[in-house]
């Protein structure tokens, strides 16, 4: 129906008109299509434009972010304290940080324009080698930085671009690390290892070090001498088990019922030992070895062998001597009581218990001197008891020899004597002198008793002093080893304690030596032997010792010594001993202030004068005549005087025919001693 209507409509027009209508319709249809298509394209382009603008904004934001990050990264590189640079494929520098500019002394823009500014000659050759080889190049190079020659580790890293699916060498990145301090550490470590080896080689005791594989890594000559090993065999690094087997064959090990178990237990130490272990080996030939085993570097072991056979024997003799001395004291008629530095009773004999009527339970409880005085109160004829008790305690603490008669309320007369000992203790003795009928006999017996007591005391002090030397030397040696950190690190606080132990040990050793010297001089065993010698050479022998002591106490030393070759006449060793004693005394006195000590020597034709001046707190004038007394002790805690040492020095100077004196000055103390300069 629709088709017929359309056909009827078009039948009204001619062909020409119909053609025009059709053309008109087609034109209108084209215009409509073009309008619709333009609208479609406009909408499409509008959306694309919006997407482009959005992408442009994102790209701009991303660009700003990357620029900020790049600037931050560049600023970070500029803050780094070692030079960094980048080269292109032509080895031209295209980037460098601020440190690079600072070292080369050039501006960054100039460096990037020129491209040939280098840290050192040959730097570009190293970069070229890195690019050609495709591997990082590392070398150590001396570079002048701030006028100083420094050791640096220089690194050139090749850069390869793989962004297009294939490798392309685009240049290098380089940097230089200052190894000057590391080199110094290397040298110190090398020196430390060398010193450690020298120390171990110088030891008289055997040392062996085994690694984690239980094989011998190090041994000293004493180790070879102790076990009589073949040194060439030891150099091959035998295992610990092999060494035990050889020692067993030589009968150099303690007798073992089950040697297999003994060897298994020793092998287990390589994995189980966490702390130092000490043991004693009693060998079949009577030798006694003290063995110290210390863990060493990841399951290795350091073994230290010390022959203590003589020490064990000496200890037995010492115990025997103490037993004999105790028996001697116990059988004395004289009452003897030894009070420690804390004022408590440490030793007494039966006579002391009997003469005062004290029970053994009380005496064995180490009562204080005040407790004993309260028990003895009824026997003392003093009305003002508290005053007497205080004066008696002060007498015990005075460190002076005192002797007086005591008339007790029961009619017994006692001769009381207090004697200070070198360890701070005080010996209190009583002798009954009641028998008036035989005064002469009593006086003779008293004299013999005093002489015997003095002899026992002198022998006791001398023996104790000699016996103390060996353990004291060990304490000083091991303390010094710990301070120098040969085997392990030590904290700063521990070093302070070790230094205090070492200083106290040195003072104790000097005190013991002085006691022995004083005993020898008092007994008349010491004589002065005068010889002609060079004063300059003699002083050069003791100056290092004095400087070492001064350095340990942070004391500034000033010298005024004679120049040229001067020969004097004296006992060289004794005179040098006096100088060291007086100087050491000044070091101790100056310890708690800003320390400074001066040493001056004046040589004249007829005499030689030595002066030692310190800036310590001045000695009170009333104490000056007493400083050379062997039992002198300063009343002030801030003043330290070596009484025995100065007393010994005085005796030596007097034996030379000279004199020694102490003076207090405004800025410290001055010790002057002078001896005649006579040729033998």
XYZ file of C-alpha atoms in Angstrom:
680
model
C 0.000 0.000 0.000
C 2.810 2.315 0.935
C 4.642 1.469 -2.233
C 1.587 2.312 -4.361
C 1.276 5.677 -2.574
C 4.892 6.531 -3.267
C 4.593 5.421 -6.882
C 1.538 7.563 -7.326
C 3.318 10.520 -5.817
C 6.313 10.271 -8.140
C 4.021 9.724 -11.180
C 2.895 13.337 -10.916
C 6.347 14.656 -11.980
C 8.302 14.491 -15.196
C 11.556 12.712 -15.447
C 13.492 15.980 -15.263
C 11.556 17.162 -12.299
C 11.806 13.799 -10.724
C 15.578 13.850 -11.215
C 15.777 17.272 -9.650
C 13.686 16.129 -6.713
C 15.853 13.065 -6.265
C 18.990 15.189 -6.444
C 17.485 17.605 -3.981
C 16.596 14.765 -1.672
C 20.087 13.299 -1.959
C 21.624 16.733 -1.255
C 19.418 17.162 1.790
C 20.311 13.643 2.942
C 24.034 14.438 2.448
C 23.712 17.676 4.383
C 21.971 15.819 7.150
C 24.625 13.094 7.186
C 27.454 15.664 7.100
C 25.869 17.587 9.980
C 25.435 14.423 12.033
C 28.948 13.246 11.190
C 30.453 16.630 12.080
C 28.587 16.540 15.345
C 29.960 13.046 15.958
C 33.516 14.116 15.085
C 33.233 17.231 17.232
C 32.119 15.155 20.206
C 34.870 12.628 19.551
C 37.580 15.272 19.224
C 36.226 17.075 22.255
C 36.576 13.928 24.351
C 40.053 13.266 22.915
C 41.072 16.839 23.636
C 39.870 16.474 27.186
C 41.872 13.234 27.498
C 44.951 14.961 26.024
C 44.584 17.866 28.400
C 44.175 15.436 31.310
C 47.230 13.464 30.158
C 49.153 16.722 29.697
C 48.317 17.764 33.229
C 49.330 14.351 34.559
C 52.525 14.463 32.536
C 53.256 17.975 33.791
C 52.621 16.903 37.363
C 54.773 13.810 36.874
C 57.469 15.974 35.296
C 57.427 18.330 38.306
C 57.541 15.338 40.671
C 60.491 13.824 38.818
C 62.201 17.222 38.716
C 61.722 17.645 42.487
C 62.946 14.103 43.138
C 65.919 14.659 40.824
C 66.776 17.889 42.661
C 66.414 16.119 46.014
C 68.648 13.315 44.766
C 71.192 15.853 43.475
C 71.093 17.722 46.803
C 71.580 14.409 48.576
C 74.595 13.597 46.415
C 75.988 17.067 47.168
C 75.735 16.322 50.903
C 77.752 13.126 50.577
C 81.289 13.624 51.881
C 83.059 11.792 49.054
C 83.318 12.700 45.347
C 80.848 11.188 42.848
C 80.851 11.689 39.071
C 79.235 10.375 35.877
C 80.750 10.019 32.398
C 79.095 9.621 29.018
C 80.177 7.062 26.442
C 82.973 9.444 25.336
C 84.290 9.475 28.941
C 83.358 13.131 29.294
C 82.152 14.094 32.791
C 78.452 14.975 32.563
C 77.736 15.146 36.315
C 79.686 15.639 39.545
C 78.668 16.388 43.125
C 79.812 19.274 45.326
C 82.611 17.229 46.948
C 84.139 16.583 43.508
C 84.113 20.332 42.816
C 85.603 21.067 46.231
C 88.507 18.642 45.764
C 89.291 19.715 42.191
C 88.820 23.407 43.021
C 86.593 23.966 39.982
C 83.056 25.242 39.404
C 80.515 22.618 38.366
C 79.460 24.421 35.166
C 83.086 24.678 34.069
C 83.653 21.008 34.815
C 80.613 19.973 32.768
C 81.583 22.275 29.877
C 85.192 21.138 29.747
C 84.491 17.507 30.654
C 88.184 16.747 31.261
C 88.653 17.818 34.927
C 89.929 14.768 36.821
C 90.650 13.903 40.459
C 93.990 12.386 39.536
C 96.018 11.562 36.453
C 94.856 8.359 34.781
C 91.282 8.520 36.090
C 89.801 8.512 32.559
C 91.958 5.513 31.596
C 90.457 3.595 34.476
C 86.929 4.526 33.266
C 87.821 3.443 29.724
C 88.996 0.099 31.007
C 85.728 -0.326 32.941
C 83.686 0.348 29.770
C 85.737 -1.951 27.564
C 85.785 -4.805 30.059
C 82.176 -4.241 31.135
C 83.318 -4.768 34.743
C 83.712 -2.517 37.760
C 87.289 -1.284 38.230
C 88.644 -0.684 41.750
C 92.025 0.725 42.726
C 93.714 2.554 45.599
C 95.058 5.985 44.685
C 96.732 8.864 46.529
C 94.779 12.105 46.048
C 95.665 15.569 47.347
C 92.717 16.822 49.429
C 92.961 20.179 51.252
C 96.720 20.112 50.838
C 97.105 16.644 52.377
C 98.051 13.435 50.622
C 95.215 10.963 51.306
C 94.709 7.325 50.355
C 91.431 6.699 48.493
C 89.674 3.696 47.020
C 88.524 4.767 43.510
C 85.672 2.861 41.802
C 84.473 3.130 38.166
C 81.203 1.261 37.364
C 80.171 0.754 33.708
C 76.563 1.777 32.899
C 74.611 -0.272 30.303
C 71.286 0.830 28.718
C 68.892 -2.089 28.005
C 65.720 -0.044 27.466
C 65.479 -0.868 23.699
C 65.889 -4.597 24.014
C 69.648 -4.632 23.518
C 72.679 -3.624 25.634
C 74.331 -0.304 24.958
C 77.272 1.111 26.926
C 76.373 4.669 27.884
C 79.244 5.609 30.193
C 80.393 5.068 33.786
C 79.611 6.156 37.334
C 82.560 6.740 39.650
C 83.243 7.587 43.275
C 86.251 7.766 45.647
C 86.274 6.740 49.327
C 88.887 8.195 51.692
C 90.782 5.234 53.164
C 93.382 7.278 55.066
C 91.958 6.372 58.470
C 91.472 2.776 57.357
C 95.110 2.654 56.297
C 96.104 3.987 59.719
C 93.935 1.302 61.326
C 95.612 -1.302 59.131
C 99.024 -0.113 60.237
C 97.978 -0.088 63.882
C 96.479 -3.547 63.536
C 99.626 -4.785 61.829
C 101.728 -3.244 64.599
C 99.422 -4.701 67.256
C 99.701 -8.176 65.751
C 103.470 -7.792 65.520
C 103.685 -6.610 69.126
C 101.480 -9.483 70.217
C 103.768 -11.945 68.464
C 106.811 -10.327 70.046
C 105.166 -10.468 73.442
C 104.255 -14.111 73.062
C 107.753 -14.905 71.822
C 109.299 -13.054 74.755
C 107.271 -15.025 77.300
C 109.073 -17.686 79.266
C 105.803 -19.607 79.418
C 104.513 -21.762 76.572
C 101.672 -20.527 74.357
C 99.846 -22.450 71.626
C 96.881 -21.340 69.504
C 94.572 -23.819 67.764
C 92.103 -22.799 65.043
C 88.490 -23.905 64.622
C 89.711 -27.012 62.755
C 91.564 -28.061 65.932
C 94.930 -27.603 64.229
C 97.943 -25.800 65.617
C 98.035 -22.286 64.205
C 100.693 -20.591 66.370
C 103.289 -21.574 68.972
C 106.219 -19.827 70.616
C 109.719 -21.039 71.389
C 108.791 -21.761 75.014
C 106.161 -24.234 73.742
C 108.838 -26.111 71.805
C 111.223 -26.087 74.778
C 108.550 -27.214 77.241
C 107.402 -30.275 75.323
C 110.637 -30.968 73.353
C 108.722 -31.057 70.054
C 110.201 -31.173 66.564
C 109.691 -27.590 65.399
C 109.412 -28.575 61.732
C 106.599 -30.981 62.613
C 104.774 -28.241 64.528
C 105.009 -25.902 61.538
C 102.912 -28.403 59.544
C 99.966 -27.625 61.826
C 99.231 -30.976 63.532
C 95.825 -31.467 65.143
C 95.289 -31.193 68.881
C 94.579 -34.930 69.065
C 97.901 -35.719 67.356
C 99.744 -33.502 69.822
C 98.044 -35.249 72.761
C 99.085 -38.614 71.339
C 102.723 -37.500 71.045
C 102.670 -36.071 74.579
C 101.250 -39.329 75.869
C 104.071 -41.277 74.203
C 106.634 -38.958 75.834
C 104.860 -39.294 79.233
C 104.357 -35.517 79.293
C 100.705 -35.703 80.352
C 99.133 -36.482 83.734
C 98.591 -40.195 84.200
C 95.141 -41.134 82.862
C 93.115 -44.250 83.619
C 90.966 -43.674 80.504
C 93.043 -41.727 77.974
C 90.367 -42.028 75.262
C 87.862 -40.246 77.493
C 90.518 -37.664 78.457
C 91.166 -36.886 74.789
C 87.430 -36.751 74.047
C 86.889 -34.229 76.866
C 89.757 -32.067 75.597
C 88.413 -32.151 72.028
C 84.981 -31.125 73.303
C 86.409 -27.848 74.599
C 86.622 -26.540 71.033
C 82.814 -26.485 70.821
C 81.762 -26.272 74.491
C 84.213 -23.874 76.145
C 82.708 -20.411 76.538
C 84.858 -18.888 79.305
C 88.431 -19.108 80.474
C 89.334 -22.392 82.101
C 92.213 -23.074 84.485
C 93.658 -26.466 85.311
C 96.815 -27.980 86.779
C 98.823 -30.779 85.157
C 100.848 -32.898 87.567
C 103.302 -34.648 85.269
C 104.994 -37.960 86.056
C 108.425 -36.283 86.377
C 107.159 -34.080 89.230
C 106.593 -30.980 87.109
C 103.466 -28.992 87.888
C 101.962 -26.935 85.063
C 99.261 -24.341 85.357
C 97.183 -24.542 82.180
C 94.944 -21.654 81.129
C 92.605 -22.317 78.187
C 90.837 -19.369 76.532
C 88.290 -19.465 73.664
C 89.855 -17.974 70.541
C 88.242 -16.794 67.275
C 85.255 -18.982 66.429
C 85.806 -22.207 68.300
C 89.559 -21.999 68.399
C 91.544 -22.262 71.647
C 94.515 -20.428 73.132
C 96.455 -22.548 75.608
C 98.920 -21.070 78.076
C 101.263 -23.308 80.063
C 103.101 -21.973 83.113
C 105.588 -24.049 85.060
C 104.581 -23.481 88.687
C 106.636 -26.267 90.200
C 108.940 -23.833 91.979
C 106.017 -21.671 93.065
C 104.220 -24.705 94.520
C 107.378 -25.691 96.373
C 107.866 -22.129 97.602
C 104.256 -22.015 98.743
C 104.841 -25.172 100.766
C 107.960 -23.668 102.290
C 106.079 -20.451 102.968
C 103.277 -22.313 104.739
C 105.893 -24.192 106.722
C 107.566 -20.931 107.624
C 104.246 -19.461 108.759
C 103.626 -22.541 110.847
C 107.070 -22.238 112.442
C 106.519 -18.549 113.100
C 103.127 -19.251 114.657
C 104.635 -21.924 116.868
C 107.370 -19.479 117.824
C 104.890 -16.723 118.686
C 102.661 -19.156 120.564
C 105.576 -20.198 122.746
C 106.694 -16.687 123.605
C 106.295 -15.518 127.159
C 105.472 -12.124 125.778
C 101.806 -11.471 125.036
C 101.390 -10.720 121.342
C 98.314 -9.374 119.561
C 98.124 -8.261 115.952
C 95.426 -5.743 115.030
C 94.505 -5.101 111.406
C 94.073 -1.751 109.727
C 90.384 -1.884 110.677
C 91.292 -2.108 114.377
C 90.172 -5.742 114.772
C 92.216 -8.535 116.330
C 93.768 -10.776 113.669
C 96.340 -12.812 115.590
C 97.191 -13.503 119.225
C 99.184 -15.983 121.261
C 98.147 -17.878 124.406
C 100.128 -15.443 126.586
C 97.893 -12.587 125.479
C 94.774 -14.569 126.409
C 96.223 -15.491 129.798
C 97.584 -12.070 130.747
C 94.208 -10.376 130.149
C 91.908 -13.290 130.967
C 90.034 -13.200 127.652
C 88.179 -16.268 126.437
C 89.202 -17.881 123.161
C 85.677 -17.519 121.792
C 85.908 -13.750 122.227
C 89.412 -13.511 120.723
C 88.556 -15.791 117.805
C 85.607 -13.542 116.849
C 88.055 -10.794 115.757
C 86.850 -8.201 118.278
C 87.639 -4.505 117.843
C 90.235 -2.947 120.134
C 87.460 -0.939 121.832
C 85.581 -4.158 122.713
C 88.706 -5.638 124.306
C 89.360 -2.449 126.274
C 85.831 -2.597 127.700
C 86.492 -6.172 128.844
C 89.768 -5.038 130.444
C 88.322 -1.855 132.004
C 88.465 -3.118 135.606
C 92.255 -3.608 135.349
C 93.114 -0.038 134.258
C 93.731 2.642 136.920
C 92.105 5.533 135.025
C 89.190 7.620 136.265
C 88.444 9.291 132.933
C 87.912 6.042 131.110
C 86.499 7.408 127.831
C 89.430 9.820 127.406
C 91.929 7.011 128.018
C 90.151 4.673 125.602
C 90.146 7.306 122.838
C 93.828 8.083 123.391
C 94.689 4.366 123.310
C 92.871 3.905 119.984
C 94.662 6.964 118.565
C 97.950 5.480 119.759
C 97.201 2.281 117.825
C 96.420 4.300 114.692
C 99.377 6.691 114.963
C 101.707 4.418 112.947
C 104.454 5.117 115.457
C 106.404 2.807 117.727
C 105.389 3.470 121.314
C 106.419 1.881 124.563
C 105.209 2.534 128.096
C 104.638 0.832 131.432
C 101.175 -0.114 132.594
C 100.475 -0.521 136.308
C 97.333 -2.578 136.502
C 94.866 -2.536 139.398
C 95.742 -6.149 140.248
C 99.359 -5.197 140.952
C 100.845 -6.549 137.738
C 103.164 -4.223 135.838
C 103.229 -4.656 132.073
C 105.547 -3.222 129.492
C 103.291 -2.288 126.599
C 104.618 -1.794 123.097
C 102.816 -0.826 119.855
C 104.593 -1.454 116.557
C 103.128 -0.446 113.168
C 103.607 -2.972 110.361
C 103.980 -2.330 106.641
C 100.525 -3.648 105.712
C 98.745 -1.138 107.936
C 98.452 -3.538 110.880
C 99.716 -2.813 114.393
C 101.538 -5.270 116.632
C 100.642 -4.888 120.315
C 102.847 -6.704 122.837
C 102.859 -6.946 126.611
C 105.640 -8.150 128.851
C 105.192 -8.830 132.543
C 107.907 -6.951 134.513
C 106.281 -7.378 137.910
C 109.161 -9.238 139.491
C 111.023 -6.451 141.301
C 113.265 -8.832 143.249
C 115.369 -9.710 140.282
C 115.504 -6.417 138.358
C 118.765 -7.201 136.557
C 117.565 -10.587 135.396
C 114.273 -9.101 134.334
C 116.038 -6.372 132.366
C 118.249 -8.904 130.585
C 115.298 -11.131 129.824
C 113.412 -8.087 128.617
C 116.289 -7.166 126.314
C 116.489 -10.681 124.900
C 112.728 -10.735 124.471
C 112.815 -7.440 122.595
C 115.690 -8.573 120.415
C 113.977 -11.870 119.699
C 110.688 -10.146 118.923
C 112.488 -7.642 116.696
C 114.334 -10.435 114.905
C 111.104 -12.372 114.408
C 109.388 -9.217 113.223
C 112.234 -8.384 110.818
C 112.367 -11.929 109.455
C 108.609 -11.971 109.180
C 108.539 -8.689 107.271
C 111.468 -9.668 105.084
C 110.018 -13.074 104.238
C 106.572 -11.662 103.591
C 108.075 -8.949 101.390
C 110.042 -11.472 99.324
C 107.054 -13.815 99.045
C 104.796 -10.977 97.905
C 107.050 -10.089 94.988
C 106.159 -13.063 92.768
C 102.327 -12.791 92.879
C 102.590 -9.014 92.719
C 104.685 -9.233 89.548
C 102.077 -11.569 88.033
C 99.277 -9.185 88.983
C 101.120 -6.279 87.331
C 101.884 -8.311 84.209
C 98.376 -9.629 83.686
C 96.878 -6.221 84.484
C 99.091 -4.606 81.838
C 98.117 -7.308 79.303
C 94.413 -6.628 79.970
C 94.963 -2.851 79.700
C 96.692 -3.262 76.311
C 93.784 -5.487 75.077
C 95.980 -8.257 73.663
C 93.268 -10.900 73.902
C 89.947 -9.095 74.263
C 88.380 -5.660 74.281
C 88.101 -3.920 77.630
C 85.514 -1.268 78.474
C 86.608 2.252 79.392
C 85.416 1.788 82.973
C 87.314 -1.501 83.279
C 90.448 0.228 81.981
C 90.108 2.779 84.774
C 89.899 -0.019 87.342
C 92.825 -1.859 85.753
C 94.901 1.325 85.788
C 94.078 1.788 89.481
C 95.119 -1.839 90.154
C 98.367 -1.354 88.205
C 99.218 1.944 89.947
C 98.514 0.431 93.370
C 100.610 -2.623 92.470
C 103.523 -0.396 91.419
C 103.299 1.506 94.679
C 103.099 -1.730 96.652
C 106.088 -3.151 94.761
C 108.102 -0.001 95.476
C 107.043 -0.204 99.110
C 108.145 -3.852 99.348
C 111.477 -3.066 97.684
C 111.984 -0.169 100.075
C 111.194 -2.368 103.089
C 113.798 -4.892 101.958
C 116.336 -2.116 101.342
C 115.640 -0.553 104.722
C 116.010 -3.931 106.428
C 119.317 -4.502 104.629
C 120.626 -1.043 105.539
C 119.524 -1.388 109.159
C 121.289 -4.752 109.316
C 124.474 -3.223 107.909
C 124.494 -5.301 104.726
C 124.510 -2.352 102.344
C 127.649 -0.379 101.507
C 128.253 2.482 99.091
C 130.537 1.673 96.150
C 131.824 4.856 94.522
C 132.883 4.845 90.876
C 133.488 7.436 88.197
C 130.668 7.497 85.654
C 129.032 9.795 83.124
C 126.138 11.634 84.740
C 124.536 12.228 81.335
C 124.576 8.497 80.479
C 123.250 7.552 83.907
C 120.373 10.011 83.663
C 119.531 8.824 80.141
C 118.980 5.336 81.585
C 116.333 6.420 84.103
C 114.701 9.289 82.187
C 112.556 6.857 80.095
C 111.267 5.249 83.319
C 110.475 8.679 84.804
C 108.777 9.831 81.599
C 106.712 6.656 81.435
C 105.505 7.124 85.022
C 104.754 10.780 84.304
C 102.828 9.861 81.166
C 100.706 7.329 83.038
C 99.737 10.031 85.545
C 99.416 12.810 82.944
C 102.186 14.837 84.599
C 104.103 17.527 82.735
C 107.883 17.214 83.177
C 110.419 20.036 83.030
C 114.167 19.345 82.910
C 117.268 21.369 83.447
C 120.086 18.883 82.979
C 123.805 19.447 82.453
C 125.083 19.326 78.882
C 128.275 17.734 77.670
C 130.128 14.770 79.107
C 130.408 15.186 82.889
C 131.901 12.494 85.085
C 131.032 12.332 88.756
C 131.987 10.032 91.595
C 129.215 8.217 93.467
C 127.381 4.934 93.732
C 125.579 5.115 90.398
C 122.769 2.633 91.115
C 122.007 4.028 94.575
C 122.030 7.620 93.354
C 119.673 6.799 90.471
C 117.453 4.962 92.984
C 117.175 8.133 95.064
C 116.277 10.221 91.997
C 113.521 7.788 90.969
C 112.159 7.619 94.537
C 111.977 11.384 94.989
C 110.488 11.889 91.503
C 107.902 9.135 92.067
C 106.979 10.705 95.410
C 106.368 14.031 93.637
C 104.275 12.247 90.989
C 102.059 10.731 93.672
C 101.731 14.036 95.523
C 100.818 15.883 92.310
C 98.264 13.316 91.184
C 95.032 15.159 92.076
C 95.964 18.619 90.826
C 97.083 20.076 87.507
C 100.308 18.094 87.690
C 103.726 19.517 86.879
C 107.140 18.394 88.172
C 110.543 19.958 87.517
C 113.897 18.175 87.804
C 117.124 20.216 87.904
C 120.754 19.087 88.237
C 123.601 21.436 89.135
C 127.156 20.036 88.919
C 129.899 21.985 90.712
C 133.555 21.077 91.244
C 132.981 20.124 94.894
C 129.352 19.031 94.962
C 126.386 17.888 92.872
C 122.953 19.245 93.710
C 119.647 17.755 92.612
C 116.317 19.576 92.932
C 112.809 18.198 92.427
C 109.960 20.713 92.486
C 106.242 19.807 92.317
C 103.060 21.852 92.349
C 101.277 19.618 94.863
C 99.616 20.918 98.011
C 102.371 22.135 100.298
C 103.546 20.042 103.216
C 102.784 21.714 106.576
C 105.913 23.326 107.990
C 105.574 21.429 111.243
C 105.759 18.158 109.244
C 108.851 19.047 107.209
C 111.362 17.606 109.762
C 109.377 14.340 109.788
C 108.918 13.596 106.066
C 112.079 11.498 105.973
C 110.944 9.307 108.867
C 110.204 5.755 107.721
C 106.858 5.698 109.524
C 105.774 9.213 108.644
C 102.237 9.655 107.274
C 100.770 13.017 106.282
C 97.750 14.079 108.335
C 95.932 15.394 105.259
C 94.310 12.995 102.795
C 95.309 15.335 99.972
C 99.009 14.940 100.715
C 100.746 11.667 99.908
C 104.304 11.094 101.174
C 106.278 7.920 100.616
C 107.803 7.754 104.103
C 109.818 4.563 103.705
C 111.095 5.574 100.271
C 112.202 9.016 101.477
C 113.735 7.482 104.598
C 115.728 5.088 102.399
C 116.777 7.989 100.164
C 117.989 9.938 103.183
C 120.102 7.013 104.390
C 121.677 6.569 100.924
C 122.483 10.297 100.599
C 123.949 10.359 104.123
C 126.068 7.311 103.279
C 127.451 9.390 100.412
C 128.346 12.120 102.901
C 125.618 14.450 101.672
C 122.261 15.721 102.880
C 118.631 15.826 101.760
C 115.895 18.241 102.796
C 112.314 19.197 101.979
C 110.954 22.721 101.657
C 107.423 24.107 101.330
C 106.983 26.881 98.793
C 104.016 28.947 97.688
C 103.456 26.900 94.552
C 104.335 23.438 95.884
C 107.175 21.499 97.503
C 110.867 21.262 96.740
C 113.164 18.354 97.597
C 116.878 19.085 97.462
C 119.689 16.595 97.930
C 123.396 17.126 97.548
C 126.437 14.841 97.550
C 130.176 15.653 97.456
C 131.848 15.392 94.052
C 135.094 13.678 94.962
C 137.154 11.545 92.637
C 138.177 8.132 93.975
